[in-house]
Coordinates of N, CA and C in Angstrom, one line a residue:
M912 N 96.5 78.3 116.5 CA 97.3 78.5 115.2 C 96.6 79.4 114.4
S913 N 96.9 80.5 113.9 CA 96.2 81.4 112.8 C 95.8 80.8 111.7
S914 N 94.6 80.8 111.0 CA 94.2 80.2 109.8 C 94.4 81.5 108.9
K915 N 94.8 82.6 109.1 CA 94.8 83.5 108.3 C 95.5 83.2 107.0
R916 N 95.4 83.7 105.9 CA 96.0 83.3 104.4 C 97.0 84.2 104.7
A917 N 98.3 84.0 104.0 CA 99.3 84.8 103.8 C 99.1 85.7 102.4
F918 N 99.5 86.7 102.3 CA 99.4 87.4 101.2 C 100.2 87.1 100.0
Q919 N 99.6 87.1 99.1 CA 100.2 86.3 97.9 C 100.8 87.7 97.0
V920 N 102.3 87.5 96.5 CA 102.6 88.8 95.7 C 103.2 88.1 94.3
V921 N 102.6 88.6 93.5 CA 103.4 88.4 91.9 C 104.7 89.4 91.6
A922 N 105.7 88.9 91.2 CA 106.8 89.7 90.6 C 106.7 90.0 89.2
L923 N 106.5 91.5 88.7 CA 106.4 91.5 87.4 C 107.7 92.2 87.0
L924 N 108.3 91.8 86.0 CA 109.9 92.0 85.6 C 109.9 92.9 84.4
M925 N 109.8 94.2 84.4 CA 109.6 94.9 83.2 C 111.0 95.0 82.4
A926 N 110.8 94.2 81.1 CA 111.9 94.3 80.1 C 111.7 94.4 78.9
A927 N 110.7 95.6 78.8 CA 110.1 95.9 77.1 C 110.7 97.1 76.9
G928 N 111.5 97.7 77.7 CA 111.9 99.0 77.1 C 113.2 99.1 76.3
Y929 N 113.6 100.1 75.6 CA 114.8 100.2 74.5 C 115.8 100.6 75.2
S930 N 116.0 101.1 76.2 CA 117.5 101.6 76.9 C 118.5 102.2 75.9
H931 N 118.1 103.4 75.3 CA 118.8 104.2 74.6 C 120.2 104.7 75.1
R932 N 120.0 104.9 76.4 CA 121.5 105.4 77.1 C 122.4 104.3 77.0
F933 N 122.1 103.0 76.9 CA 123.1 102.1 77.0 C 124.1 101.9 75.9
G934 N 123.6 102.5 74.5 CA 124.2 102.4 73.1 C 123.2 101.6 72.5
P935 N 124.0 100.9 71.2 CA 123.4 100.3 70.2 C 122.6 98.9 70.3
D936 N 123.6 98.4 71.2 CA 123.0 96.8 71.8 C 122.1 96.8 72.8
D937 N 121.4 95.8 72.5 CA 120.2 95.5 73.3 C 120.9 95.2 74.8
K938 N 120.4 96.0 75.7 CA 121.3 95.7 77.0 C 120.9 94.6 77.8
R939 N 119.3 94.4 77.4 CA 119.0 93.0 78.3 C 119.7 91.7 77.9
C940 N 120.4 91.8 76.6 CA 121.3 90.6 76.1 C 122.7 90.8 76.6
A941 N 123.0 92.0 77.3 CA 124.5 92.2 77.5 C 124.8 91.1 78.6
L942 N 126.1 90.7 78.7 CA 126.8 89.6 79.4 C 127.4 90.1 80.7
M943 N 127.0 89.4 81.6 CA 127.3 89.7 82.9 C 128.7 88.9 83.2
P944 N 129.4 89.1 84.3 CA 130.7 88.7 84.4 C 130.6 87.3 84.4
D945 N 129.3 86.3 85.0 CA 129.2 85.3 85.0 C 128.7 84.3 83.7
G946 N 128.4 85.1 82.9 CA 127.9 84.7 81.5 C 126.7 84.6 81.4
Q947 N 125.9 85.0 82.2 CA 124.3 85.3 82.0 C 123.8 86.7 81.2
T948 N 122.8 86.6 80.8 CA 122.3 87.6 80.2 C 121.9 88.9 81.3
L949 N 122.0 90.0 81.3 CA 121.5 91.1 82.2 C 120.3 90.6 82.4
L950 N 119.4 90.4 81.6 CA 117.8 89.9 82.0 C 117.7 88.8 82.9
A951 N 118.5 87.9 82.4 CA 118.5 86.2 83.0 C 119.0 86.4 84.3
A952 N 120.1 87.5 84.8 CA 120.7 87.5 86.1 C 119.5 88.2 86.8
S953 N 118.9 89.1 86.4 CA 117.7 89.9 87.0 C 116.7 88.9 87.7
L954 N 116.3 88.1 86.5 CA 115.4 87.2 86.8 C 115.6 86.0 87.9
S955 N 116.8 85.6 87.5 CA 117.4 84.5 88.6 C 117.4 84.8 90.0
N956 N 117.8 86.4 89.9 CA 117.8 86.9 91.2 C 116.4 87.1 91.9
A957 N 115.1 87.2 91.2 CA 114.1 87.4 91.6 C 113.3 86.3 91.9
Q958 N 113.6 85.2 91.2 CA 113.1 83.8 91.4 C 113.7 83.2 93.0
K959 N 114.4 83.9 93.5 CA 115.1 83.5 94.7 C 114.1 83.8 96.1
A960 N 113.3 84.7 95.6 CA 112.4 85.7 96.3 C 110.8 85.4 96.0
F961 N 110.5 85.1 95.0 CA 109.2 85.3 94.5 C 108.5 83.8 93.9
T962 N 107.8 83.3 94.4 CA 106.8 82.3 94.0 C 106.4 82.5 92.4
H963 N 105.6 83.4 92.3 CA 104.9 83.8 91.0 C 105.6 85.0 90.5
L964 N 105.8 84.9 89.2 CA 106.7 85.7 88.4 C 106.3 85.8 87.1
R965 N 106.0 86.8 86.4 CA 105.8 87.4 85.1 C 106.9 88.4 84.5
V966 N 107.3 88.2 83.1 CA 108.1 89.0 82.6 C 107.5 89.5 81.4
A967 N 107.7 91.0 81.5 CA 107.1 91.7 80.6 C 108.2 92.0 79.3
V968 N 107.8 91.7 78.0 CA 108.9 91.6 77.1 C 108.0 92.3 76.0
R969 N 108.7 92.9 75.2 CA 108.2 93.7 73.9 C 107.5 92.4 72.9
E970 N 106.6 92.7 71.9 CA 105.7 91.7 71.2 C 106.8 90.8 70.4
E971 N 107.8 91.6 69.9 CA 108.3 90.9 68.9 C 109.7 89.9 69.6
D972 N 109.7 89.9 70.9 CA 111.1 89.5 71.3 C 111.0 87.9 71.3
D973 N 112.2 87.5 71.1 CA 112.5 86.1 71.3 C 112.9 85.8 72.6
P974 N 112.4 85.0 73.4 CA 113.1 84.9 74.9 C 114.1 84.2 75.0
A975 N 114.4 83.2 74.1 CA 115.8 82.6 74.1 C 116.8 83.5 73.8
L976 N 116.7 84.7 72.8 CA 117.9 85.5 72.8 C 117.8 86.6 73.9
L977 N 117.1 86.4 74.7 CA 117.2 87.5 76.0 C 117.6 86.4 77.2
G978 N 117.9 85.2 77.0 CA 118.5 84.3 77.8 C 117.4 83.8 78.9
L979 N 115.9 83.9 78.5 CA 114.8 83.4 79.5 C 114.5 82.0 79.3
P980 N 114.1 81.5 80.5 CA 113.9 79.9 80.3 C 112.8 79.9 79.4
Q981 N 112.6 78.6 78.5 CA 111.3 78.4 77.7 C 110.4 78.2 78.4
N982 N 109.9 78.0 79.6 CA 108.7 77.8 80.2 C 108.3 79.2 81.1
M983 N 109.0 80.1 80.9 CA 109.0 81.5 81.7 C 107.8 82.1 81.3
P984 N 106.6 82.2 82.1 CA 105.4 83.0 81.3 C 105.8 84.7 81.4
L985 N 105.1 84.9 80.3 CA 105.7 86.4 79.6 C 104.1 86.9 79.4
V986 N 104.2 88.6 79.5 CA 103.5 89.3 79.1 C 104.1 90.2 77.8
R987 N 103.4 89.8 76.9 CA 104.1 90.5 75.8 C 103.3 92.0 75.4
V988 N 104.1 93.0 75.5 CA 103.7 94.5 75.4 C 103.6 94.9 74.1
H989 N 102.3 95.5 73.7 CA 102.4 95.7 72.1 C 102.7 97.2 72.1
E990 N 102.8 97.9 73.1 CA 103.0 99.6 72.8 C 104.2 99.9 73.8
A991 N 105.5 99.2 74.0 CA 106.4 99.4 74.3 C 107.2 100.6 74.2
H992 N 106.9 101.0 72.8 CA 107.5 102.1 72.0 C 107.1 103.6 72.8
L993 N 106.1 103.5 73.6 CA 105.2 104.7 74.1 C 105.9 105.2 75.5
G994 N 106.7 104.1 76.0 CA 107.5 104.3 77.2 C 107.1 103.4 78.2
L995 N 107.9 103.8 79.8 CA 107.6 102.8 80.9 C 106.0 102.7 81.3
G996 N 105.5 103.8 81.2 CA 104.5 104.1 81.9 C 103.3 103.3 80.8
A997 N 103.2 103.5 79.5 CA 102.3 102.4 78.8 C 102.5 101.3 78.8
S998 N 103.9 100.7 78.9 CA 104.1 99.2 79.0 C 103.7 98.8 80.5
L999 N 103.7 99.7 81.6 CA 103.3 99.1 82.9 C 101.7 98.9 82.9
A1000 N 101.2 99.9 82.1 CA 99.8 99.9 82.0 C 99.3 98.8 81.6
E1001 N 99.8 98.5 80.4 CA 99.5 96.9 79.7 C 99.7 95.9 80.4
A1002 N 100.9 95.8 81.0 CA 101.5 94.7 81.6 C 100.4 94.4 82.9
V1003 N 100.3 95.7 83.6 CA 99.3 95.2 84.9 C 97.9 94.6 84.6
G1004 N 97.5 95.3 83.3 CA 96.1 94.8 82.8 C 96.3 93.5 82.5
A1005 N 97.3 93.0 82.0 CA 97.6 91.5 81.7 C 97.5 90.7 83.1
L1006 N 98.1 91.1 84.0 CA 98.1 90.5 85.3 C 96.7 90.3 85.9
G1007 N 96.0 91.3 85.9 CA 94.7 91.3 86.4 C 93.7 90.4 85.8
R1008 N 93.9 90.1 84.2 CA 93.2 89.0 83.3 C 93.7 87.6 83.7
D1009 N 94.8 87.6 84.0 CA 95.4 86.1 84.3 C 94.9 85.4 85.3
P1010 N 93.9 84.0 84.9 CA 93.3 83.4 85.8 C 94.4 82.7 86.6
G1011 N 95.9 82.4 86.2 CA 96.4 81.9 87.2 C 96.6 82.8 88.5
L1012 N 96.4 84.3 88.4 CA 96.7 85.1 89.2 C 95.6 85.6 90.3
D1013 N 94.6 84.8 90.1 CA 93.2 85.2 90.6 C 93.3 85.4 92.5
D1014 N 94.1 84.8 93.1 CA 94.3 84.9 94.2 C 95.5 85.8 94.7
I1015 N 96.0 86.6 93.6 CA 97.1 87.5 94.3 C 96.7 88.7 94.8
D1016 N 97.5 89.5 95.8 CA 97.0 90.5 96.4 C 97.8 91.8 95.9
A1017 N 99.0 91.5 95.5 CA 99.8 92.5 95.2 C 100.9 92.3 94.1
A1018 N 101.4 93.5 93.2 CA 102.6 93.1 92.1 C 103.6 94.0 92.5
A1019 N 104.7 93.4 92.6 CA 105.9 93.8 92.9 C 106.7 94.1 91.5
I1020 N 106.8 95.4 91.2 CA 107.3 96.0 90.0 C 108.8 96.0 90.1
L1021 N 109.6 94.9 89.3 CA 111.0 94.9 89.3 C 111.6 95.7 87.7
L1022 N 112.7 95.9 87.9 CA 113.5 96.1 86.6 C 114.2 95.6 86.2
G1023 N 114.3 95.2 84.9 CA 115.3 94.0 83.9 C 116.5 94.7 84.3
D1024 N 117.0 95.5 84.5 CA 118.3 95.9 84.5 C 118.5 96.4 86.1
M1025 N 118.2 95.8 86.8 CA 118.8 95.8 88.2 C 118.8 94.2 89.0
P1026 N 119.8 93.8 88.7 CA 119.9 92.2 89.2 C 121.0 92.1 90.5
Y1027 N 121.0 93.1 91.2 CA 121.8 93.2 92.5 C 121.0 93.4 93.8
I1028 N 119.6 93.4 93.8 CA 118.9 93.6 94.9 C 118.9 92.3 95.5
D1029 N 119.2 92.6 96.8 CA 119.3 91.2 97.8 C 117.9 90.6 98.1
P1030 N 117.9 88.9 97.6 CA 116.6 88.6 97.8 C 116.0 88.9 99.3
K1031 N 116.8 88.8 100.4 CA 116.3 89.2 101.6 C 115.5 90.4 101.6
T1032 N 115.7 91.2 100.8 CA 115.1 92.5 100.7 C 113.7 92.5 100.1
M1033 N 113.7 91.5 99.1 CA 112.4 91.3 98.4 C 111.6 90.6 99.3
L1034 N 112.0 89.5 100.0 CA 111.1 88.9 101.1 C 110.6 89.9 102.1
A1035 N 111.6 90.8 102.5 CA 111.2 91.8 103.5 C 110.1 92.4 103.1
L1036 N 109.9 92.8 101.8 CA 108.9 94.0 101.3 C 107.7 93.0 101.1
Q1037 N 107.9 91.9 100.7 CA 106.5 91.1 100.7 C 105.8 90.7 101.8
R1038 N 106.4 90.9 102.9 CA 105.8 90.5 104.3 C 104.9 92.1 104.6
L1039 N 105.2 92.8 104.1 CA 104.6 94.0 104.5 C 103.4 94.5 103.6
A1040 N 103.2 93.5 102.5 CA 102.3 93.8 101.1 C 101.2 93.7 101.8
C1041 N 100.0 94.2 101.0 CA 98.5 93.7 101.1 C 97.8 94.6 100.3
R1042 N 96.5 94.3 100.1 CA 95.8 94.7 99.1 C 95.8 96.2 98.8
D1043 N 95.9 96.8 99.9 CA 95.5 98.1 99.8 C 96.9 99.4 100.1
T1044 N 97.9 98.8 100.0 CA 98.9 99.3 100.7 C 99.9 99.5 99.3
I1045 N 101.1 100.3 99.1 CA 102.2 100.5 98.3 C 103.5 100.3 99.6
V1046 N 104.4 99.6 99.0 CA 105.5 99.1 99.7 C 106.9 99.5 98.6
R1047 N 107.8 100.2 99.5 CA 108.8 101.0 98.8 C 110.1 100.7 99.6
P1048 N 110.9 100.3 99.2 CA 112.3 100.1 100.1 C 112.9 101.5 99.8
C1049 N 113.8 101.6 101.0 CA 114.7 103.1 101.0 C 116.0 102.5 101.8
F1050 N 117.2 103.1 101.0 CA 118.7 102.9 101.6 C 119.2 104.3 102.0
E1051 N 119.2 104.6 103.2 CA 120.2 105.8 103.5 C 119.3 106.7 102.9
D1052 N 117.8 106.8 103.1 CA 116.9 108.0 103.0 C 116.8 108.1 101.1
Q1053 N 117.2 107.0 100.3 CA 116.8 107.1 98.9 C 116.0 106.0 98.6
Q1054 N 115.2 106.1 97.7 CA 114.0 105.4 97.4 C 114.4 104.7 96.5
G1055 N 114.1 103.3 96.4 CA 114.6 102.3 95.4 C 113.5 101.4 95.1
H1056 N 113.9 100.4 94.0 CA 113.1 99.2 93.7 C 113.4 97.9 94.6
P1057 N 112.8 97.1 94.3 CA 111.4 97.1 93.7 C 110.1 97.8 94.7
V1058 N 109.0 98.1 93.9 CA 107.9 98.9 94.8 C 106.7 97.6 94.6
I1059 N 106.1 97.7 95.6 CA 104.8 96.7 95.7 C 103.5 97.3 95.8
F1060 N 102.8 97.3 94.8 CA 101.4 97.8 94.4 C 100.5 96.6 95.0
G1061 N 99.5 97.2 95.9 CA 98.5 96.3 96.4 C 97.4 96.3 95.1
R1062 N 96.7 95.2 95.0 CA 95.7 95.1 94.1 C 94.4 96.3 93.9
A1063 N 94.6 96.9 95.0 CA 93.4 98.0 95.1 C 94.2 99.4 94.1
M1064 N 95.6 99.2 94.1 CA 95.9 100.3 93.1 C 96.1 99.7 91.7
W1065 N 95.8 98.6 91.4 CA 96.1 98.2 89.8 C 95.4 99.0 89.0
P1066 N 93.9 99.5 89.3 CA 93.4 100.2 88.2 C 94.1 101.3 87.8
A1067 N 94.9 102.2 88.9 CA 95.5 103.3 88.6 C 96.7 103.1 87.7
L1068 N 97.4 102.0 88.1 CA 98.3 101.8 87.2 C 98.1 101.5 85.8
E1069 N 96.9 100.8 85.8 CA 96.5 100.6 84.1 C 96.2 101.8 83.6
R1070 N 95.9 103.1 84.5 CA 95.7 104.2 83.2 C 97.0 105.3 83.2
L1071 N 98.1 104.3 83.6 CA 99.4 105.3 83.1 C 99.5 105.1 81.8
S1072 N 100.1 106.2 81.1 CA 100.6 106.8 79.7 C 101.9 107.0 79.6
G1073 N 102.6 107.1 78.4 CA 103.8 107.7 78.2 C 104.8 106.9 79.0
S1074 N 106.2 107.9 79.5 CA 107.0 107.4 80.1 C 107.1 107.5 81.4
D1075 N 106.2 108.1 82.1 CA 106.2 108.7 83.5 C 106.6 107.6 84.6
G1076 N 106.4 106.4 84.1 CA 106.3 105.3 85.3 C 105.1 105.5 86.1
A1077 N 105.5 104.8 87.6 CA 104.5 104.7 88.3 C 104.5 105.9 89.6
K1078 N 105.3 106.6 89.3 CA 105.6 108.0 90.4 C 104.5 108.5 90.7
G1079 N 103.4 109.0 89.9 CA 102.2 109.5 90.1 C 101.0 108.9 91.0
V1080 N 101.1 107.4 90.8 CA 100.2 106.7 91.2 C 100.9 106.6 93.1
I1081 N 102.3 106.7 93.0 CA 102.8 106.5 94.4 C 102.2 108.0 95.1
K1082 N 102.1 109.0 94.2 CA 102.1 110.3 94.8 C 100.5 110.4 95.2
Q1083 N 99.6 109.7 94.2 CA 98.1 109.7 94.5 C 97.7 109.0 95.7
Y1084 N 98.5 107.9 96.0 CA 98.0 107.2 97.2 C 99.1 107.1 98.1
A1085 N 99.8 108.6 98.4 CA 100.8 108.9 99.1 C 100.3 108.3 100.9
S1086 N 99.0 108.3 101.1 CA 98.6 107.9 102.6 C 98.7 106.3 102.8
R1087 N 98.7 105.5 101.5 CA 98.8 104.1 101.7 C 100.3 103.6 101.3
L1088 N 101.2 104.7 101.6 CA 102.6 104.2 101.2 C 103.2 103.5 102.4
R1089 N 104.0 102.7 102.5 CA 104.9 102.3 103.4 C 106.3 102.4 103.3
E1090 N 107.1 102.8 103.8 CA 108.6 102.8 103.6 C 109.3 101.6 104.1
C1091 N 110.2 100.8 103.6 CA 110.6 99.6 104.3 C 112.3 100.1 104.4
P1092 N 113.1 100.5 105.2 CA 114.3 100.7 105.5 C 115.1 99.7 105.1
V1093 N 116.1 99.6 104.5 CA 117.0 98.4 104.2 C 118.4 98.5 104.1
A1094 N 119.2 97.6 104.5 CA 120.5 97.9 104.3 C 121.0 97.4 103.0
D1095 N 120.6 97.6 102.0 CA 120.7 97.3 100.6 C 120.8 98.1 99.6
A1096 N 122.3 98.4 99.2 CA 122.5 99.5 98.0 C 122.0 99.1 96.7
G1097 N 121.4 97.4 96.7 CA 121.3 97.0 95.3 C 119.7 97.5 94.8
I1098 N 119.1 98.1 96.0 CA 117.8 98.7 95.7 C 118.0 99.8 94.7
L1099 N 119.1 100.4 94.5 CA 119.6 101.9 94.1 C 120.3 101.5 92.5
R1100 N 120.7 100.2 92.2 CA 121.9 100.1 91.3 C 121.5 99.5 90.4
D1101 N 121.1 100.1 89.0 CA 120.9 99.6 87.7 C 122.1 99.5 86.9
I1102 N 121.7 99.1 85.6 CA 123.0 99.3 84.7 C 122.4 100.0 83.5
D1103 N 123.2 101.3 83.4 CA 123.1 102.0 82.7 C 123.8 102.1 81.5
A1104 N 125.2 101.7 81.8 CA 126.1 101.6 80.5 C 127.0 100.4 80.7
P1105 N 127.8 100.1 79.3 CA 128.5 98.7 79.5 C 129.3 98.6 80.3
A1106 N 129.9 99.6 81.0 CA 130.7 99.6 82.2 C 130.5 99.1 83.5
D1107 N 129.0 99.7 83.6 CA 128.4 98.8 85.0 C 128.2 97.5 85.0
L1108 N 128.5 96.8 83.8 CA 128.4 95.2 84.0 C 129.4 94.7 84.7
S1109 N 130.6 95.1 84.7 CA 131.8 94.4 85.4 C 132.2 95.3 86.8
R1110 N 131.3 96.2 87.1 CA 131.7 96.8 88.6 C 131.5 95.7 89.6
A1111 N 132.2 95.9 90.3 CA 132.0 95.1 91.9 C 130.6 95.4 92.2
V1112 N 129.9 94.2 92.7 CA 128.8 94.1 93.5 C 129.1 95.1 95.1

């Protein structure tokens, strides 16, 4: 029997954005058909696949209003107004300083408005993860989320800025990218408008 340690992945659920396309209401608090907030639904889904999880929210957010459990570990982002790249940089930096995550090998970047990803997909991605790879799912040749970044790529994520997200890091480390084909359209499906909340899964 092998004594090799399984690679450990932390899920970082990004929920610090402002979602102006959704309209004047806070998209994170929008109610799903089952009564959960959108953010709570995305979190509940992620909890089916990840043992370690952090939620990135804005500095001033009230977790209760977002539908988050009282004991949920949060990363409070101070510069969310600068865009997703800036938020990611700050949040990944916080992961690296978190003593509870010293043994973590990789971070799965999830978006708070994507509640329809199959937990089996998230488990499959974790099985491919290690410290020096990027793992990304694809459905019918379309790239989706979550993307798992090995710890070796975290310093590059911490240098992100503005609203570009992590595409530049994926391009920079293209030789370390592993595509994972999945039969899961949920990796592409986010909530952009109120009408999307009631669409059938």
